GROMACS .gro file of C-alpha atoms in nm:
model
  450
    1MET     CA    1  -1.698   1.529  -0.814
    2ALA     CA    2  -1.728   1.173  -0.847
    3GLU     CA    3  -1.875   1.032  -0.542
    4VAL     CA    4  -2.033   1.124  -0.234
    5GLU     CA    5  -2.017   0.892   0.091
    6THR     CA    6  -2.168   0.893   0.429
    7SER     CA    7  -1.957   0.883   0.719
    8PRO     CA    8  -1.963   0.899   1.114
    9PHE     CA    9  -1.733   1.192   1.099
   10SER     CA   10  -1.904   1.400   0.847
   11THR     CA   11  -2.224   1.447   0.681
   12LYS     CA   12  -2.096   1.363   0.337
   13ILE     CA   13  -1.732   1.314   0.189
   14GLU     CA   14  -1.697   1.452  -0.165
   15TYR     CA   15  -1.410   1.299  -0.382
   16LEU     CA   16  -1.248   1.393  -0.715
   17SER     CA   17  -1.236   1.124  -0.957
   18GLY     CA   18  -0.927   1.009  -1.180
   19PHE     CA   19  -0.553   0.914  -1.170
   20GLY     CA   20  -0.272   1.126  -1.240
   21ASN     CA   21  -0.489   1.425  -1.356
   22ASP     CA   22  -0.448   1.803  -1.274
   23PHE     CA   23  -0.705   1.871  -0.993
   24SER     CA   24  -0.820   2.164  -0.854
   25SER     CA   25  -1.029   2.200  -0.531
   26GLU     CA   26  -1.160   2.502  -0.291
   27ALA     CA   27  -1.336   2.478   0.017
   28ILE     CA   28  -1.421   2.849  -0.020
   29ASN     CA   29  -1.533   2.982  -0.376
   30GLY     CA   30  -1.281   3.201  -0.488
   31ALA     CA   31  -0.964   3.079  -0.284
   32LEU     CA   32  -0.772   2.946  -0.586
   33PRO     CA   33  -0.567   3.221  -0.753
   34GLN     CA   34  -0.671   3.255  -1.110
   35GLY     CA   35  -0.378   3.303  -1.401
   36GLN     CA   36  -0.085   3.225  -1.180
   37ASN     CA   37   0.062   3.023  -0.887
   38ASN     CA   38   0.214   3.237  -0.652
   39PRO     CA   39   0.048   3.589  -0.675
   40LEU     CA   40   0.181   3.894  -0.449
   41ILE     CA   41  -0.167   3.878  -0.242
   42CYS     CA   42  -0.355   3.545  -0.237
   43PRO     CA   43  -0.731   3.554  -0.214
   44PHE     CA   44  -0.864   3.586   0.130
   45GLY     CA   45  -0.499   3.657   0.253
   46LEU     CA   46  -0.392   3.294   0.218
   47TYR     CA   47   0.000   3.165   0.183
   48ALA     CA   48   0.089   2.993  -0.134
   49GLU     CA   49   0.321   2.684  -0.077
   50GLN     CA   50   0.423   2.421  -0.349
   51LEU     CA   51   0.459   2.059  -0.237
   52SER     CA   52   0.704   1.896  -0.487
   53GLY     CA   53   0.700   1.502  -0.543
   54THR     CA   54   0.954   1.511  -0.843
   55SER     CA   55   1.261   1.758  -0.925
   56PHE     CA   56   1.155   2.059  -1.095
   57THR     CA   57   1.335   1.959  -1.431
   58ALA     CA   58   1.164   1.605  -1.416
   59PRO     CA   59   0.998   1.543  -1.773
   60ARG     CA   60   0.666   1.719  -1.821
   61ASN     CA   61   0.470   1.362  -1.815
   62LEU     CA   62   0.632   1.254  -1.505
   63ASN     CA   63   0.645   1.598  -1.317
   64GLN     CA   64   0.435   1.590  -1.011
   65ARG     CA   65   0.377   1.901  -0.792
   66SER     CA   66   0.075   2.042  -0.603
   67TRP     CA   67   0.029   2.438  -0.491
   68LEU     CA   68  -0.136   2.461  -0.171
   69TYR     CA   69  -0.335   2.775  -0.037
   70ARG     CA   70  -0.316   2.779   0.324
   71ILE     CA   71  -0.386   2.998   0.618
   72LYS     CA   72  -0.033   2.967   0.777
   73PRO     CA   73   0.268   2.825   0.572
   74SER     CA   74   0.391   2.456   0.705
   75VAL     CA   75   0.753   2.634   0.787
   76THR     CA   76   0.577   2.774   1.088
   77HIS     CA   77   0.691   2.523   1.365
   78GLU     CA   78   0.978   2.502   1.610
   79PRO     CA   79   1.303   2.299   1.540
   80PHE     CA   80   1.285   1.904   1.511
   81LYS     CA   81   1.406   1.692   1.784
   82PRO     CA   82   1.453   1.334   1.800
   83ARG     CA   83   1.105   1.175   1.929
   84VAL     CA   84   1.116   1.022   2.233
   85PRO     CA   85   1.017   0.763   2.269
   86GLY     CA   86   1.094   0.665   1.889
   87ASN     CA   87   1.000   0.381   1.703
   88LYS     CA   88   1.308   0.140   1.690
   89LYS     CA   89   1.112  -0.099   1.461
   90LEU     CA   90   1.115   0.133   1.159
   91ILE     CA   91   1.382   0.095   0.908
   92ALA     CA   92   1.449   0.285   0.613
   93ASP     CA   93   1.818   0.187   0.527
   94PHE     CA   94   1.853  -0.171   0.496
   95ASN     CA   95   2.221  -0.338   0.571
   96GLN     CA   96   2.365  -0.603   0.767
   97SER     CA   97   2.371  -0.429   1.096
   98ASN     CA   98   1.993  -0.388   1.123
   99CYS     CA   99   1.844  -0.711   0.931
  100THR     CA  100   1.940  -1.017   0.781
  101ALA     CA  101   1.935  -1.212   0.467
  102ASN     CA  102   1.692  -1.507   0.488
  103PRO     CA  103   1.598  -1.720   0.173
  104THR     CA  104   1.352  -1.956   0.366
  105GLN     CA  105   0.995  -1.928   0.277
  106LEU     CA  106   0.858  -1.733   0.563
  107ARG     CA  107   0.523  -1.693   0.693
  108TRP     CA  108   0.345  -1.485   0.993
  109LYS     CA  109   0.014  -1.550   1.166
  110PRO     CA  110  -0.188  -1.243   1.240
  111VAL     CA  111  -0.041  -1.000   1.478
  112ASP     CA  112  -0.256  -0.937   1.794
  113ILE     CA  113  -0.406  -0.578   1.826
  114PRO     CA  114  -0.185  -0.436   2.140
  115GLU     CA  115  -0.353  -0.390   2.478
  116THR     CA  116  -0.178  -0.063   2.570
  117PRO     CA  117  -0.295   0.258   2.386
  118THR     CA  118  -0.122   0.259   2.029
  119ASP     CA  119  -0.160   0.472   1.753
  120PHE     CA  120  -0.101   0.435   1.371
  121ILE     CA  121   0.297   0.565   1.437
  122ASP     CA  122   0.376   0.364   1.695
  123GLY     CA  123   0.209   0.059   1.587
  124LEU     CA  124   0.411   0.060   1.240
  125GLN     CA  125   0.687  -0.202   1.241
  126THR     CA  126   0.903  -0.276   0.953
  127ILE     CA  127   0.922  -0.670   0.820
  128CYS     CA  128   1.128  -0.618   0.523
  129GLY     CA  129   1.274  -0.430   0.260
  130ALA     CA  130   1.592  -0.322   0.038
  131GLY     CA  131   1.759  -0.009  -0.054
  132SER     CA  132   1.775   0.300   0.117
  133SER     CA  133   1.574   0.628   0.148
  134TYR     CA  134   1.891   0.822   0.160
  135LEU     CA  135   2.000   0.675  -0.177
  136ARG     CA  136   1.659   0.736  -0.291
  137HIS     CA  137   1.611   0.365  -0.434
  138GLY     CA  138   1.431   0.105  -0.242
  139TYR     CA  139   1.143  -0.019  -0.068
  140ALA     CA  140   1.005  -0.121   0.286
  141VAL     CA  141   0.726  -0.351   0.377
  142HIS     CA  142   0.563  -0.267   0.730
  143MET     CA  143   0.263  -0.409   0.903
  144TYR     CA  144   0.068  -0.190   1.152
  145THR     CA  145  -0.181  -0.265   1.471
  146ALA     CA  146  -0.336   0.016   1.638
  147ASN     CA  147  -0.634   0.087   1.880
  148LYS     CA  148  -0.645   0.468   1.921
  149SER     CA  149  -0.660   0.741   1.678
  150MET     CA  150  -0.376   1.004   1.661
  151ASP     CA  151  -0.425   1.259   1.902
  152ASN     CA  152  -0.334   1.630   1.844
  153CYS     CA  153  -0.043   1.538   1.616
  154ALA     CA  154   0.043   1.469   1.222
  155PHE     CA  155   0.252   1.222   1.057
  156CYS     CA  156   0.485   1.321   0.754
  157ASN     CA  157   0.688   1.082   0.573
  158ALA     CA  158   1.010   1.227   0.437
  159ASP     CA  159   1.130   0.879   0.324
  160GLY     CA  160   0.898   0.794   0.060
  161ASP     CA  161   0.525   0.721  -0.037
  162PHE     CA  162   0.303   0.512   0.185
  163LEU     CA  163   0.048   0.243   0.004
  164LEU     CA  164  -0.170   0.143   0.300
  165VAL     CA  165  -0.370  -0.176   0.266
  166PRO     CA  166  -0.614  -0.188   0.592
  167GLN     CA  167  -0.720  -0.552   0.670
  168LYS     CA  168  -0.915  -0.474   0.998
  169GLY     CA  169  -1.099  -0.156   1.079
  170ARG     CA  170  -1.155   0.158   0.871
  171LEU     CA  171  -0.876   0.411   0.835
  172TRP     CA  172  -1.007   0.785   0.860
  173ILE     CA  173  -0.717   0.995   0.684
  174THR     CA  174  -0.708   1.373   0.729
  175THR     CA  175  -0.475   1.512   0.481
  176GLU     CA  176  -0.369   1.843   0.351
  177CYS     CA  177  -0.568   1.810   0.067
  178GLY     CA  178  -0.873   1.688   0.243
  179ARG     CA  179  -1.008   1.350   0.381
  180LEU     CA  180  -1.015   0.996   0.293
  181GLU     CA  181  -1.211   0.725   0.438
  182VAL     CA  182  -1.056   0.396   0.384
  183SER     CA  183  -1.242   0.057   0.444
  184PRO     CA  184  -1.065  -0.295   0.433
  185GLY     CA  185  -1.100  -0.400   0.058
  186GLU     CA  186  -0.972  -0.039  -0.025
  187VAL     CA  187  -0.635   0.098  -0.042
  188ALA     CA  188  -0.496   0.452  -0.010
  189VAL     CA  189  -0.172   0.609  -0.126
  190VAL     CA  190  -0.020   0.900   0.074
  191PRO     CA  191   0.268   1.057  -0.136
  192GLN     CA  192   0.616   1.142   0.028
  193GLY     CA  193   0.603   1.488   0.218
  194PHE     CA  194   0.220   1.503   0.295
  195ARG     CA  195   0.117   1.547   0.633
  196PHE     CA  196  -0.189   1.338   0.745
  197ALA     CA  197  -0.350   1.188   1.062
  198VAL     CA  198  -0.493   0.874   1.114
  199SER     CA  199  -0.823   0.799   1.308
  200LEU     CA  200  -0.997   0.484   1.385
  201PRO     CA  201  -1.359   0.487   1.353
  202ASP     CA  202  -1.403   0.125   1.418
  203GLY     CA  203  -1.169   0.107   1.705
  204PRO     CA  204  -0.882  -0.165   1.680
  205SER     CA  205  -0.703  -0.186   1.316
  206ARG     CA  206  -0.457  -0.371   1.142
  207GLY     CA  207  -0.323  -0.382   0.806
  208TYR     CA  208  -0.018  -0.374   0.564
  209VAL     CA  209   0.202  -0.087   0.417
  210ALA     CA  210   0.427  -0.060   0.119
  211GLU     CA  211   0.672   0.232   0.095
  212THR     CA  212   0.868   0.329  -0.192
  213PHE     CA  213   1.178   0.518  -0.177
  214GLY     CA  214   1.242   0.774  -0.510
  215THR     CA  215   0.984   0.680  -0.720
  216HIS     CA  216   0.594   0.709  -0.735
  217PHE     CA  217   0.299   0.442  -0.805
  218GLN     CA  218   0.165   0.470  -1.131
  219LEU     CA  219  -0.075   0.261  -1.359
  220PRO     CA  220   0.075  -0.034  -1.535
  221GLU     CA  221   0.083  -0.022  -1.907
  222LEU     CA  222  -0.198  -0.242  -2.049
  223GLY     CA  223  -0.019  -0.384  -2.386
  224PRO     CA  224  -0.196  -0.612  -2.596
  225ILE     CA  225  -0.504  -0.598  -2.347
  226GLY     CA  226  -0.592  -0.277  -2.513
  227ALA     CA  227  -0.743   0.064  -2.378
  228ASN     CA  228  -0.928  -0.083  -2.126
  229GLY     CA  229  -0.913  -0.336  -1.826
  230LEU     CA  230  -0.720  -0.380  -1.467
  231ALA     CA  231  -0.767  -0.064  -1.252
  232SER     CA  232  -0.952   0.193  -1.426
  233SER     CA  233  -0.821   0.571  -1.364
  234ARG     CA  234  -1.174   0.685  -1.335
  235ASP     CA  235  -1.214   0.469  -1.001
  236PHE     CA  236  -0.941   0.653  -0.824
  237LEU     CA  237  -1.057   0.882  -0.563
  238VAL     CA  238  -0.896   1.205  -0.454
  239PRO     CA  239  -1.013   1.406  -0.169
  240THR     CA  240  -1.146   1.775  -0.194
  241ALA     CA  241  -1.049   2.072   0.003
  242TRP     CA  242  -1.145   2.089   0.384
  243PHE     CA  243  -0.965   2.291   0.630
  244GLU     CA  244  -0.946   2.353   1.005
  245ASP     CA  245  -0.892   2.730   1.132
  246ARG     CA  246  -0.853   2.718   1.510
  247LEU     CA  247  -0.549   2.721   1.764
  248ARG     CA  248  -0.404   2.380   1.828
  249PRO     CA  249  -0.167   2.443   2.104
  250ASN     CA  250   0.138   2.199   2.103
  251PHE     CA  251   0.023   2.040   1.799
  252THR     CA  252   0.294   1.789   1.701
  253ILE     CA  253   0.453   1.714   1.379
  254VAL     CA  254   0.619   1.371   1.355
  255GLN     CA  255   0.846   1.348   1.078
  256LYS     CA  256   0.994   1.018   0.951
  257TYR     CA  257   1.327   1.087   0.813
  258GLY     CA  258   1.602   0.820   0.740
  259GLY     CA  259   1.354   0.570   0.933
  260GLU     CA  260   1.400   0.780   1.237
  261LEU     CA  261   1.126   0.974   1.386
  262PHE     CA  262   1.159   1.359   1.478
  263THR     CA  263   0.905   1.593   1.624
  264ALA     CA  264   0.848   1.963   1.580
  265LYS     CA  265   0.586   2.164   1.802
  266GLN     CA  266   0.345   2.445   1.636
  267ASP     CA  267   0.016   2.606   1.759
  268PHE     CA  268  -0.211   2.547   1.481
  269SER     CA  269  -0.327   2.251   1.253
  270PRO     CA  270  -0.159   2.175   0.942
  271PHE     CA  271  -0.463   2.083   0.795
  272ASN     CA  272  -0.545   2.464   0.690
  273VAL     CA  273  -0.537   2.428   0.319
  274VAL     CA  274  -0.815   2.612   0.190
  275ALA     CA  275  -0.780   2.546  -0.163
  276TRP     CA  276  -0.529   2.348  -0.398
  277HIS     CA  277  -0.436   2.259  -0.732
  278GLY     CA  278  -0.183   2.010  -0.883
  279ASN     CA  279  -0.113   1.627  -0.955
  280TYR     CA  280   0.059   1.550  -0.641
  281VAL     CA  281  -0.189   1.414  -0.413
  282PRO     CA  282  -0.345   1.150  -0.189
  283TYR     CA  283  -0.586   0.901  -0.340
  284LYS     CA  284  -0.782   0.583  -0.253
  285TYR     CA  285  -0.911   0.303  -0.458
  286ASP     CA  286  -1.173   0.033  -0.416
  287LEU     CA  287  -1.031  -0.334  -0.507
  288THR     CA  288  -1.363  -0.466  -0.573
  289LYS     CA  289  -1.369  -0.218  -0.885
  290PHE     CA  290  -1.059  -0.406  -1.064
  291CYS     CA  291  -1.155  -0.591  -1.377
  292PRO     CA  292  -0.916  -0.897  -1.390
  293TYR     CA  293  -0.825  -1.065  -1.701
  294ASN     CA  294  -0.781  -1.461  -1.701
  295THR     CA  295  -0.699  -1.766  -1.910
  296VAL     CA  296  -0.974  -1.873  -2.132
  297LEU     CA  297  -0.830  -2.170  -2.266
  298VAL     CA  298  -0.501  -2.330  -2.101
  299ASP     CA  299  -0.260  -2.258  -1.866
  300HIS     CA  300  -0.249  -2.035  -1.547
  301GLY     CA  301  -0.147  -1.669  -1.642
  302ASP     CA  302   0.145  -1.495  -1.490
  303PRO     CA  303   0.054  -1.281  -1.158
  304SER     CA  304   0.163  -0.974  -1.328
  305ILE     CA  305  -0.187  -0.973  -1.508
  306ASN     CA  306  -0.339  -0.866  -1.181
  307THR     CA  307  -0.120  -0.547  -1.117
  308VAL     CA  308  -0.304  -0.263  -0.969
  309LEU     CA  309  -0.017  -0.001  -0.932
  310THR     CA  310   0.341  -0.021  -1.005
  311ALA     CA  311   0.624   0.162  -0.896
  312PRO     CA  312   0.888   0.133  -1.216
  313THR     CA  313   1.239   0.147  -1.246
  314ASP     CA  314   1.468   0.266  -1.533
  315LYS     CA  315   1.470  -0.090  -1.674
  316PRO     CA  316   1.200  -0.154  -1.888
  317GLY     CA  317   0.937  -0.391  -1.748
  318VAL     CA  318   1.119  -0.425  -1.432
  319ALA     CA  319   0.943  -0.289  -1.107
  320LEU     CA  320   1.085  -0.148  -0.789
  321LEU     CA  321   0.733  -0.256  -0.647
  322ASP     CA  322   0.432  -0.391  -0.812
  323PHE     CA  323   0.107  -0.402  -0.575
  324VAL     CA  324  -0.071  -0.718  -0.723
  325ILE     CA  325  -0.419  -0.847  -0.602
  326PHE     CA  326  -0.602  -1.200  -0.625
  327PRO     CA  327  -0.977  -1.105  -0.645
  328PRO     CA  328  -1.267  -1.313  -0.691
  329ARG     CA  329  -1.269  -1.427  -1.052
  330TRP     CA  330  -1.360  -1.740  -1.269
  331LEU     CA  331  -1.142  -2.015  -1.340
  332VAL     CA  332  -1.217  -2.204  -1.634
  333ALA     CA  333  -0.878  -2.324  -1.824
  334GLU     CA  334  -0.882  -2.679  -1.979
  335HIS     CA  335  -0.641  -2.937  -1.907
  336THR     CA  336  -0.478  -2.694  -1.677
  337PHE     CA  337  -0.371  -2.709  -1.276
  338ARG     CA  338  -0.563  -2.367  -1.208
  339PRO     CA  339  -0.394  -2.290  -0.908
  340PRO     CA  340  -0.063  -2.082  -0.918
  341TYR     CA  341   0.201  -2.286  -1.050
  342TYR     CA  342   0.520  -2.410  -0.876
  343HIS     CA  343   0.779  -2.123  -0.915
  344ARG     CA  344   1.109  -1.981  -0.848
  345ASN     CA  345   1.122  -1.619  -0.949
  346CYS     CA  346   1.405  -1.372  -0.978
  347MET     CA  347   1.154  -1.123  -0.807
  348SER     CA  348   1.072  -1.133  -0.426
  349GLU     CA  349   0.688  -1.161  -0.312
  350PHE     CA  350   0.544  -1.043   0.002
  351MET     CA  351   0.181  -1.148   0.012
  352GLY     CA  352  -0.090  -1.070   0.253
  353LEU     CA  353  -0.451  -1.159   0.297
  354ILE     CA  354  -0.737  -0.897   0.369
  355TYR     CA  355  -1.018  -1.165   0.396
  356GLY     CA  356  -1.127  -1.462   0.276
  357GLY     CA  357  -0.881  -1.768   0.177
  358TYR     CA  358  -0.633  -1.814  -0.062
  359GLU     CA  359  -0.632  -2.028  -0.369
  360ALA     CA  360  -0.275  -2.197  -0.312
  361LYS     CA  361  -0.307  -2.240   0.063
  362ALA     CA  362  -0.564  -2.467   0.193
  363ASP     CA  363  -0.453  -2.407   0.551
  364GLY     CA  364  -0.252  -2.148   0.760
  365PHE     CA  365  -0.269  -1.861   0.565
  366LEU     CA  366  -0.509  -1.633   0.726
  367PRO     CA  367  -0.623  -1.295   0.699
  368GLY     CA  368  -0.391  -1.039   0.890
  369GLY     CA  369  -0.117  -1.281   0.804
  370ALA     CA  370   0.168  -1.271   0.567
  371SER     CA  371   0.401  -1.462   0.370
  372LEU     CA  372   0.758  -1.382   0.226
  373HIS     CA  373   0.902  -1.577  -0.095
  374SER     CA  374   1.240  -1.404  -0.162
  375CYS     CA  375   1.426  -1.426  -0.471
  376MET     CA  376   1.466  -1.775  -0.650
  377THR     CA  377   1.312  -1.933  -0.335
  378PRO     CA  378   1.076  -2.188  -0.450
  379HIS     CA  379   0.708  -2.167  -0.340
  380GLY     CA  380   0.365  -2.281  -0.460
  381PRO     CA  381   0.039  -2.468  -0.370
  382ASP     CA  382   0.048  -2.683  -0.068
  383THR     CA  383  -0.014  -3.024  -0.045
  384LYS     CA  384  -0.394  -3.024   0.022
  385THR     CA  385  -0.433  -2.789  -0.264
  386PHE     CA  386  -0.246  -2.985  -0.503
  387GLU     CA  387  -0.406  -3.314  -0.414
  388ALA     CA  388  -0.745  -3.171  -0.421
  389THR     CA  389  -0.696  -3.002  -0.760
  390ILE     CA  390  -0.533  -3.324  -0.915
  391ALA     CA  391  -0.845  -3.529  -0.769
  392ARG     CA  392  -1.076  -3.327  -0.966
  393GLY     CA  393  -0.932  -3.444  -1.285
  394GLU     CA  394  -0.967  -3.346  -1.643
  395LYS     CA  395  -1.337  -3.290  -1.635
  396ALA     CA  396  -1.342  -3.019  -1.362
  397GLU     CA  397  -1.611  -2.776  -1.438
  398PRO     CA  398  -1.533  -2.403  -1.429
  399PHE     CA  399  -1.575  -2.242  -1.114
  400ARG     CA  400  -1.570  -1.913  -0.944
  401ILE     CA  401  -1.347  -1.792  -0.652
  402THR     CA  402  -1.537  -1.586  -0.433
  403ASP     CA  403  -1.523  -1.393  -0.087
  404THR     CA  404  -1.144  -1.336  -0.111
  405MET     CA  405  -0.901  -1.053  -0.147
  406ALA     CA  406  -0.516  -1.158  -0.130
  407PHE     CA  407  -0.230  -0.915  -0.243
  408MET     CA  408   0.134  -0.925  -0.327
  409PHE     CA  409   0.404  -0.676  -0.295
  410GLU     CA  410   0.644  -0.784  -0.548
  411SER     CA  411   0.992  -0.645  -0.597
  412TYR     CA  412   1.329  -0.699  -0.797
  413LEU     CA  413   1.525  -0.578  -0.516
  414ILE     CA  414   1.612  -0.885  -0.275
  415PRO     CA  415   1.471  -0.811   0.071
  416ARG     CA  416   1.658  -0.814   0.401
  417VAL     CA  417   1.415  -0.921   0.696
  418CYS     CA  418   1.398  -0.727   1.026
  419SER     CA  419   1.519  -0.921   1.341
  420TRP     CA  420   1.176  -0.871   1.531
  421ALA     CA  421   1.012  -1.035   1.245
  422ILE     CA  422   1.226  -1.331   1.244
  423GLU     CA  423   1.213  -1.317   1.641
  424SER     CA  424   0.818  -1.265   1.638
  425PRO     CA  425   0.590  -1.484   1.831
  426PHE     CA  426   0.362  -1.502   1.528
  427LEU     CA  427   0.612  -1.628   1.299
  428ASP     CA  428   0.497  -1.977   1.144
  429HIS     CA  429   0.779  -2.214   1.224
  430ASP     CA  430   0.576  -2.487   1.072
  431TYR     CA  431   0.521  -2.324   0.728
  432TYR     CA  432   0.768  -2.545   0.538
  433GLN     CA  433   0.537  -2.826   0.646
  434CYS     CA  434   0.270  -2.769   0.414
  435TRP     CA  435   0.472  -2.888   0.136
  436THR     CA  436   0.644  -3.193   0.318
  437GLY     CA  437   0.345  -3.406   0.183
  438LEU     CA  438   0.404  -3.362  -0.167
  439LYS     CA  439   0.472  -3.727  -0.323
  440SER     CA  440   0.605  -3.813  -0.642
  441HIS     CA  441   0.339  -3.920  -0.917
  442PHE     CA  442   0.591  -4.017  -1.154
  443HIS     CA  443   0.530  -4.324  -1.402
  444LYS     CA  444   0.706  -4.451  -1.678
  445GLU     CA  445   0.417  -4.511  -1.882
  446ALA     CA  446   0.327  -4.201  -2.150
  447SER     CA  447   0.026  -3.993  -2.075
  448VAL     CA  448  -0.173  -3.786  -2.311
  449THR     CA  449  -0.237  -3.428  -2.146
  450ARG     CA  450  -0.458  -3.303  -2.396
   0.00000   0.00000   0.00000
């Protein structure tokens, strides 16, 4: 066991450590069967249930599944029915009928916390995405605002994996494998098919969610970096077994399926797993433990050097979705424009800010806000950042970027933008003006840059 944390919800929370490991955990000694997965009679009269995150015949190094030993099996519920009310701002199949193509640089101000009672499920809304959960290929970017904990219900995403990035307020996530406490500055992944509930120990909460269809997140290859650096597998934390054994009349399972919500009633908690083992598990990661690499002589490195997690495609080096961060670090490059360079990209970039400021935007990009720079749409530092950087001149000393945590969801699929995101009162219609002040510095006399 890796770490113990204090929490207002429990005297201690215990975690297992590692990424992609084959874990095992039991809340009662002896609850895990030995020597086989599916005995005729499980210890303590438990039911054996497998949760598969990949096809049975996926290569061994890619195969993901866990065995859950529970008091009652998850199949024990009434038929699913369309949820009333639903959430019409969720999309998992992106096409011209429900969203639009928009190559303009887009930016949103932080969304207000709702005044009416709103839990995590109702507070989710899709901003953009591409592909389809039906085709098992694509992604969605959501944002959430909530002010109440989920009550007597659990959420299950049949469409894909959720990468949750809280920006305001902690999330207490109860899953079938156990519990996670996730603070701003940490992220959590709840894989496809897991039932979970989100409580809000700090009250109002706001954040971002990336969803992948058909593939799971993994650590990026390190290549010439070598064996160490970026996100270390030891710093990923997995919950330990924890269970409820009590009646829960009219408990509701809310299932997201094809972007639509369905509900099924049952009379017990889905968090009744006494023991489990496998490699298909929820997990969390503290972004402050990321070990960044950077330029030590000239030029600004490509943002891919800051990849925490990647959801790959069949094309080598091409990601369905990369999760990239811009943490505190030193900038030391000589004869170099140190902020991010002006750029047009075959990838599309959705950015968010957890806290602090972002090095390429002096104004307007606020914690809790977001921006979208789609495929081949030019972007880069605003006028203030450019002029301030040039004013420092060639003798600029090394300096440290502090008190900041920005991130990017980057994909090679071209996103469509949801109508409510385009029509949102939080859309910054003046975003383009941050570049209008850029002026020509061209002169015909040769200059020496080094």
